[in-house]
Amino acid sequence: MHACSMQADRSNGTRLPPGQRAMVEFPRFGGAAFARRPLKNRNIRLEISGLADQPIVLTETELATLSRVTQTADFHCAAGWSHRAPKWSGFRFRDVWEKLILPKARPSSAITFVVLRGQDGYRTSLPLSDLLAPDVLIADRLNDQPLTIEHGAPIRLVAPAHYGYKSAKHL
């Protein structure tokens, strides 16, 4: 996996991080075989385990009850490239956590990290406090289009304060 990061584009004149070069194309990093696989089912089914006796399952219907958010966040990769100003759309992780997960869970104050797993077998973790930042999204759209398999369909995490490899695809 390559280490990449996304940072909110707070002004049109933001500079690239040291050592980065701008790329017009937004390359797909990760399992190439998965990226070429046809998407059998675009239906969203997000399973959360470890917070209740049974996994909590969220679908597109539950997510649609939340306010949709659109934000622009530069994507920076530790491999030395940046893709400027992609526009992500989806739902704030904080809203998903507070409005859809917590009411069904019996969380412990000991929760400090969340493990994110993608359908492609990729796994990463982030501190819960970082996931609750207002700019962290569970995204289903990129540049006003549904996510493609190359960029994480059907949904992916977008965590602008972290390297892109923390923004797990195919959740």
PDB file of N, CA, C and O in Angstrom, residues 28-68:
ATOM      1  N   ARG A  28      -5.404   5.354  -9.216  1.00  0.00           N
ATOM      2  CA  ARG A  28      -5.995   4.373  -8.307  1.00  0.00           C
ATOM      3  C   ARG A  28      -4.860   3.575  -7.706  1.00  0.00           C
ATOM      4  O   ARG A  28      -4.078   2.968  -8.416  1.00  0.00           O
ATOM      5  N   PHE A  29      -4.731   3.611  -6.388  1.00  0.00           N
ATOM      6  CA  PHE A  29      -3.734   2.802  -5.704  1.00  0.00           C
ATOM      7  C   PHE A  29      -4.446   1.682  -4.975  1.00  0.00           C
ATOM      8  O   PHE A  29      -5.595   1.813  -4.589  1.00  0.00           O
ATOM      9  N   GLY A  30      -3.756   0.585  -4.777  1.00  0.00           N
ATOM     10  CA  GLY A  30      -4.329  -0.547  -4.059  1.00  0.00           C
ATOM     11  C   GLY A  30      -4.367  -1.768  -4.953  1.00  0.00           C
ATOM     12  O   GLY A  30      -3.663  -1.851  -5.950  1.00  0.00           O
ATOM     13  N   GLY A  31      -5.206  -2.725  -4.584  1.00  0.00           N
ATOM     14  CA  GLY A  31      -5.289  -3.989  -5.307  1.00  0.00           C
ATOM     15  C   GLY A  31      -5.818  -3.824  -6.714  1.00  0.00           C
ATOM     16  O   GLY A  31      -6.997  -3.589  -6.919  1.00  0.00           O
ATOM     17  N   ALA A  32      -4.942  -3.929  -7.686  1.00  0.00           N
ATOM     18  CA  ALA A  32      -5.330  -3.727  -9.087  1.00  0.00           C
ATOM     19  C   ALA A  32      -6.379  -4.747  -9.544  1.00  0.00           C
ATOM     20  O   ALA A  32      -7.283  -4.408 -10.299  1.00  0.00           O
ATOM     21  N   ALA A  33      -6.267  -5.985  -9.082  1.00  0.00           N
ATOM     22  CA  ALA A  33      -7.239  -7.008  -9.489  1.00  0.00           C
ATOM     23  C   ALA A  33      -8.639  -6.628  -9.008  1.00  0.00           C
ATOM     24  O   ALA A  33      -9.622  -6.808  -9.715  1.00  0.00           O
ATOM     25  N   PHE A  34      -8.737  -6.083  -7.810  1.00  0.00           N
ATOM     26  CA  PHE A  34     -10.039  -5.670  -7.296  1.00  0.00           C
ATOM     27  C   PHE A  34     -10.593  -4.522  -8.126  1.00  0.00           C
ATOM     28  O   PHE A  34     -11.777  -4.473  -8.427  1.00  0.00           O
ATOM     29  N   ALA A  35      -9.732  -3.601  -8.525  1.00  0.00           N
ATOM     30  CA  ALA A  35     -10.176  -2.434  -9.298  1.00  0.00           C
ATOM     31  C   ALA A  35     -10.730  -2.830 -10.657  1.00  0.00           C
ATOM     32  O   ALA A  35     -11.567  -2.139 -11.212  1.00  0.00           O
ATOM     33  N   ARG A  36     -10.280  -3.949 -11.201  1.00  0.00           N
ATOM     34  CA  ARG A  36     -10.768  -4.406 -12.513  1.00  0.00           C
ATOM     35  C   ARG A  36     -12.008  -5.288 -12.394  1.00  0.00           C
ATOM     36  O   ARG A  36     -12.621  -5.644 -13.381  1.00  0.00           O
ATOM     37  N   ARG A  37     -12.365  -5.652 -11.183  1.00  0.00           N
ATOM     38  CA  ARG A  37     -13.499  -6.534 -10.943  1.00  0.00           C
ATOM     39  C   ARG A  37     -14.806  -5.777 -11.161  1.00  0.00           C
ATOM     40  O   ARG A  37     -14.965  -4.660 -10.693  1.00  0.00           O
ATOM     41  N   PRO A  38     -15.758  -6.358 -11.877  1.00  0.00           N
ATOM     42  CA  PRO A  38     -17.053  -5.674 -12.017  1.00  0.00           C
ATOM     43  C   PRO A  38     -17.748  -5.599 -10.668  1.00  0.00           C
ATOM     44  O   PRO A  38     -17.661  -6.519  -9.860  1.00  0.00           O
ATOM     45  N   LEU A  39     -18.422  -4.507 -10.435  1.00  0.00           N
ATOM     46  CA  LEU A  39     -19.142  -4.326  -9.189  1.00  0.00           C
ATOM     47  C   LEU A  39     -20.477  -5.051  -9.300  1.00  0.00           C
ATOM     48  O   LEU A  39     -21.338  -4.666 -10.067  1.00  0.00           O
ATOM     49  N   LYS A  40     -20.613  -6.137  -8.539  1.00  0.00           N
ATOM     50  CA  LYS A  40     -21.818  -6.962  -8.617  1.00  0.00           C
ATOM     51  C   LYS A  40     -23.010  -6.285  -7.977  1.00  0.00           C
ATOM     52  O   LYS A  40     -24.126  -6.423  -8.424  1.00  0.00           O
ATOM     53  N   ASN A  41     -22.764  -5.578  -6.894  1.00  0.00           N
ATOM     54  CA  ASN A  41     -23.870  -5.019  -6.146  1.00  0.00           C
ATOM     55  C   ASN A  41     -23.472  -3.644  -5.630  1.00  0.00           C
ATOM     56  O   ASN A  41     -22.580  -3.533  -4.811  1.00  0.00           O
ATOM     57  N   ARG A  42     -24.131  -2.612  -6.112  1.00  0.00           N
ATOM     58  CA  ARG A  42     -23.842  -1.251  -5.660  1.00  0.00           C
ATOM     59  C   ARG A  42     -24.578  -0.929  -4.367  1.00  0.00           C
ATOM     60  O   ARG A  42     -24.450   0.153  -3.836  1.00  0.00           O
ATOM     61  N   ASN A  43     -25.371  -1.864  -3.875  1.00  0.00           N
ATOM     62  CA  ASN A  43     -26.091  -1.609  -2.632  1.00  0.00           C
ATOM     63  C   ASN A  43     -25.107  -1.471  -1.477  1.00  0.00           C
ATOM     64  O   ASN A  43     -24.161  -2.237  -1.353  1.00  0.00           O
ATOM     65  N   ILE A  44     -25.369  -0.495  -0.632  1.00  0.00           N
ATOM     66  CA  ILE A  44     -24.503  -0.232   0.511  1.00  0.00           C
ATOM     67  C   ILE A  44     -24.962  -1.079   1.683  1.00  0.00           C
ATOM     68  O   ILE A  44     -26.146  -1.130   2.019  1.00  0.00           O
ATOM     69  N   ARG A  45     -23.994  -1.747   2.294  1.00  0.00           N
ATOM     70  CA  ARG A  45     -24.240  -2.538   3.504  1.00  0.00           C
ATOM     71  C   ARG A  45     -23.002  -2.384   4.377  1.00  0.00           C
ATOM     72  O   ARG A  45     -21.985  -3.011   4.130  1.00  0.00           O
ATOM     73  N   LEU A  46     -23.092  -1.509   5.356  1.00  0.00           N
ATOM     74  CA  LEU A  46     -21.980  -1.218   6.239  1.00  0.00           C
ATOM     75  C   LEU A  46     -22.213  -1.959   7.544  1.00  0.00           C
ATOM     76  O   LEU A  46     -23.209  -1.740   8.225  1.00  0.00           O
ATOM     77  N   GLU A  47     -21.310  -2.878   7.873  1.00  0.00           N
ATOM     78  CA  GLU A  47     -21.462  -3.699   9.066  1.00  0.00           C
ATOM     79  C   GLU A  47     -20.496  -3.231  10.143  1.00  0.00           C
ATOM     80  O   GLU A  47     -19.299  -3.123   9.902  1.00  0.00           O
ATOM     81  N   ILE A  48     -21.036  -2.953  11.338  1.00  0.00           N
ATOM     82  CA  ILE A  48     -20.248  -2.496  12.469  1.00  0.00           C
ATOM     83  C   ILE A  48     -20.308  -3.578  13.537  1.00  0.00           C
ATOM     84  O   ILE A  48     -21.388  -3.943  14.010  1.00  0.00           O
ATOM     85  N   SER A  49     -19.149  -4.101  13.908  1.00  0.00           N
ATOM     86  CA  SER A  49     -19.131  -5.166  14.915  1.00  0.00           C
ATOM     87  C   SER A  49     -18.346  -4.710  16.138  1.00  0.00           C
ATOM     88  O   SER A  49     -17.560  -3.775  16.087  1.00  0.00           O
ATOM     89  N   GLY A  50     -18.600  -5.402  17.252  1.00  0.00           N
ATOM     90  CA  GLY A  50     -17.894  -5.133  18.489  1.00  0.00           C
ATOM     91  C   GLY A  50     -18.574  -4.134  19.412  1.00  0.00           C
ATOM     92  O   GLY A  50     -18.062  -3.850  20.488  1.00  0.00           O
ATOM     93  N   LEU A  51     -19.724  -3.609  19.022  1.00  0.00           N
ATOM     94  CA  LEU A  51     -20.413  -2.616  19.853  1.00  0.00           C
ATOM     95  C   LEU A  51     -21.731  -3.110  20.419  1.00  0.00           C
ATOM     96  O   LEU A  51     -22.357  -2.420  21.217  1.00  0.00           O
ATOM     97  N   ALA A  52     -22.171  -4.267  19.989  1.00  0.00           N
ATOM     98  CA  ALA A  52     -23.443  -4.839  20.452  1.00  0.00           C
ATOM     99  C   ALA A  52     -23.329  -6.360  20.337  1.00  0.00           C
ATOM    100  O   ALA A  52     -22.346  -6.878  19.810  1.00  0.00           O
ATOM    101  N   ASP A  53     -24.343  -7.050  20.827  1.00  0.00           N
ATOM    102  CA  ASP A  53     -24.317  -8.510  20.768  1.00  0.00           C
ATOM    103  C   ASP A  53     -24.272  -9.020  19.331  1.00  0.00           C
ATOM    104  O   ASP A  53     -23.653 -10.033  19.047  1.00  0.00           O
ATOM    105  N   GLN A  54     -24.956  -8.316  18.451  1.00  0.00           N
ATOM    106  CA  GLN A  54     -24.979  -8.657  17.032  1.00  0.00           C
ATOM    107  C   GLN A  54     -24.393  -7.484  16.251  1.00  0.00           C
ATOM    108  O   GLN A  54     -24.478  -6.345  16.690  1.00  0.00           O
ATOM    109  N   PRO A  55     -23.812  -7.738  15.069  1.00  0.00           N
ATOM    110  CA  PRO A  55     -23.329  -6.609  14.262  1.00  0.00           C
ATOM    111  C   PRO A  55     -24.462  -5.632  13.946  1.00  0.00           C
ATOM    112  O   PRO A  55     -25.606  -6.018  13.765  1.00  0.00           O
ATOM    113  N   ILE A  56     -24.111  -4.362  13.899  1.00  0.00           N
ATOM    114  CA  ILE A  56     -25.038  -3.311  13.482  1.00  0.00           C
ATOM    115  C   ILE A  56     -24.860  -3.159  11.984  1.00  0.00           C
ATOM    116  O   ILE A  56     -23.736  -3.006  11.500  1.00  0.00           O
ATOM    117  N   VAL A  57     -25.944  -3.250  11.230  1.00  0.00           N
ATOM    118  CA  VAL A  57     -25.866  -3.154   9.776  1.00  0.00           C
ATOM    119  C   VAL A  57     -26.586  -1.894   9.328  1.00  0.00           C
ATOM    120  O   VAL A  57     -27.753  -1.678   9.670  1.00  0.00           O
ATOM    121  N   LEU A  58     -25.868  -1.067   8.576  1.00  0.00           N
ATOM    122  CA  LEU A  58     -26.450   0.148   8.013  1.00  0.00           C
ATOM    123  C   LEU A  58     -26.539  -0.012   6.510  1.00  0.00           C
ATOM    124  O   LEU A  58     -25.627  -0.546   5.879  1.00  0.00           O
ATOM    125  N   THR A  59     -27.635   0.461   5.951  1.00  0.00           N
ATOM    126  CA  THR A  59     -27.836   0.395   4.505  1.00  0.00           C
ATOM    127  C   THR A  59     -27.950   1.810   3.951  1.00  0.00           C
ATOM    128  O   THR A  59     -27.968   2.794   4.689  1.00  0.00           O
ATOM    129  N   GLU A  60     -28.077   1.879   2.654  1.00  0.00           N
ATOM    130  CA  GLU A  60     -28.253   3.161   1.978  1.00  0.00           C
ATOM    131  C   GLU A  60     -29.474   3.897   2.520  1.00  0.00           C
ATOM    132  O   GLU A  60     -29.472   5.126   2.634  1.00  0.00           O
ATOM    133  N   THR A  61     -30.500   3.163   2.884  1.00  0.00           N
ATOM    134  CA  THR A  61     -31.728   3.765   3.423  1.00  0.00           C
ATOM    135  C   THR A  61     -31.435   4.516   4.715  1.00  0.00           C
ATOM    136  O   THR A  61     -31.885   5.652   4.895  1.00  0.00           O
ATOM    137  N   GLU A  62     -30.672   3.898   5.629  1.00  0.00           N
ATOM    138  CA  GLU A  62     -30.327   4.571   6.885  1.00  0.00           C
ATOM    139  C   GLU A  62     -29.428   5.779   6.630  1.00  0.00           C
ATOM    140  O   GLU A  62     -29.640   6.849   7.204  1.00  0.00           O
ATOM    141  N   LEU A  63     -28.440   5.610   5.774  1.00  0.00           N
ATOM    142  CA  LEU A  63     -27.536   6.732   5.482  1.00  0.00           C
ATOM    143  C   LEU A  63     -28.303   7.907   4.882  1.00  0.00           C
ATOM    144  O   LEU A  63     -28.009   9.063   5.172  1.00  0.00           O
ATOM    145  N   ALA A  64     -29.307   7.620   4.063  1.00  0.00           N
ATOM    146  CA  ALA A  64     -30.077   8.676   3.401  1.00  0.00           C
ATOM    147  C   ALA A  64     -30.882   9.522   4.381  1.00  0.00           C
ATOM    148  O   ALA A  64     -31.349  10.602   4.017  1.00  0.00           O
ATOM    149  N   THR A  65     -31.022   9.077   5.629  1.00  0.00           N
ATOM    150  CA  THR A  65     -31.722   9.884   6.621  1.00  0.00           C
ATOM    151  C   THR A  65     -30.836  11.015   7.150  1.00  0.00           C
ATOM    152  O   THR A  65     -31.337  11.919   7.828  1.00  0.00           O
ATOM    153  N   LEU A  66     -29.548  10.967   6.849  1.00  0.00           N
ATOM    154  CA  LEU A  66     -28.600  11.980   7.318  1.00  0.00           C
ATOM    155  C   LEU A  66     -28.443  13.086   6.287  1.00  0.00           C
ATOM    156  O   LEU A  66     -28.721  12.894   5.103  1.00  0.00           O
ATOM    157  N   SER A  67     -27.960  14.218   6.731  1.00  0.00           N
ATOM    158  CA  SER A  67     -27.668  15.321   5.809  1.00  0.00           C
ATOM    159  C   SER A  67     -26.465  14.963   4.951  1.00  0.00           C
ATOM    160  O   SER A  67     -25.453  14.472   5.454  1.00  0.00           O
ATOM    161  N   ARG A  68     -26.594  15.215   3.654  1.00  0.00           N
ATOM    162  CA  ARG A  68     -25.496  14.984   2.717  1.00  0.00           C
ATOM    163  C   ARG A  68     -24.533  16.160   2.808  1.00  0.00           C
ATOM    164  O   ARG A  68     -24.940  17.310   2.919  1.00  0.00           O
TER     165      ARG A  68
END
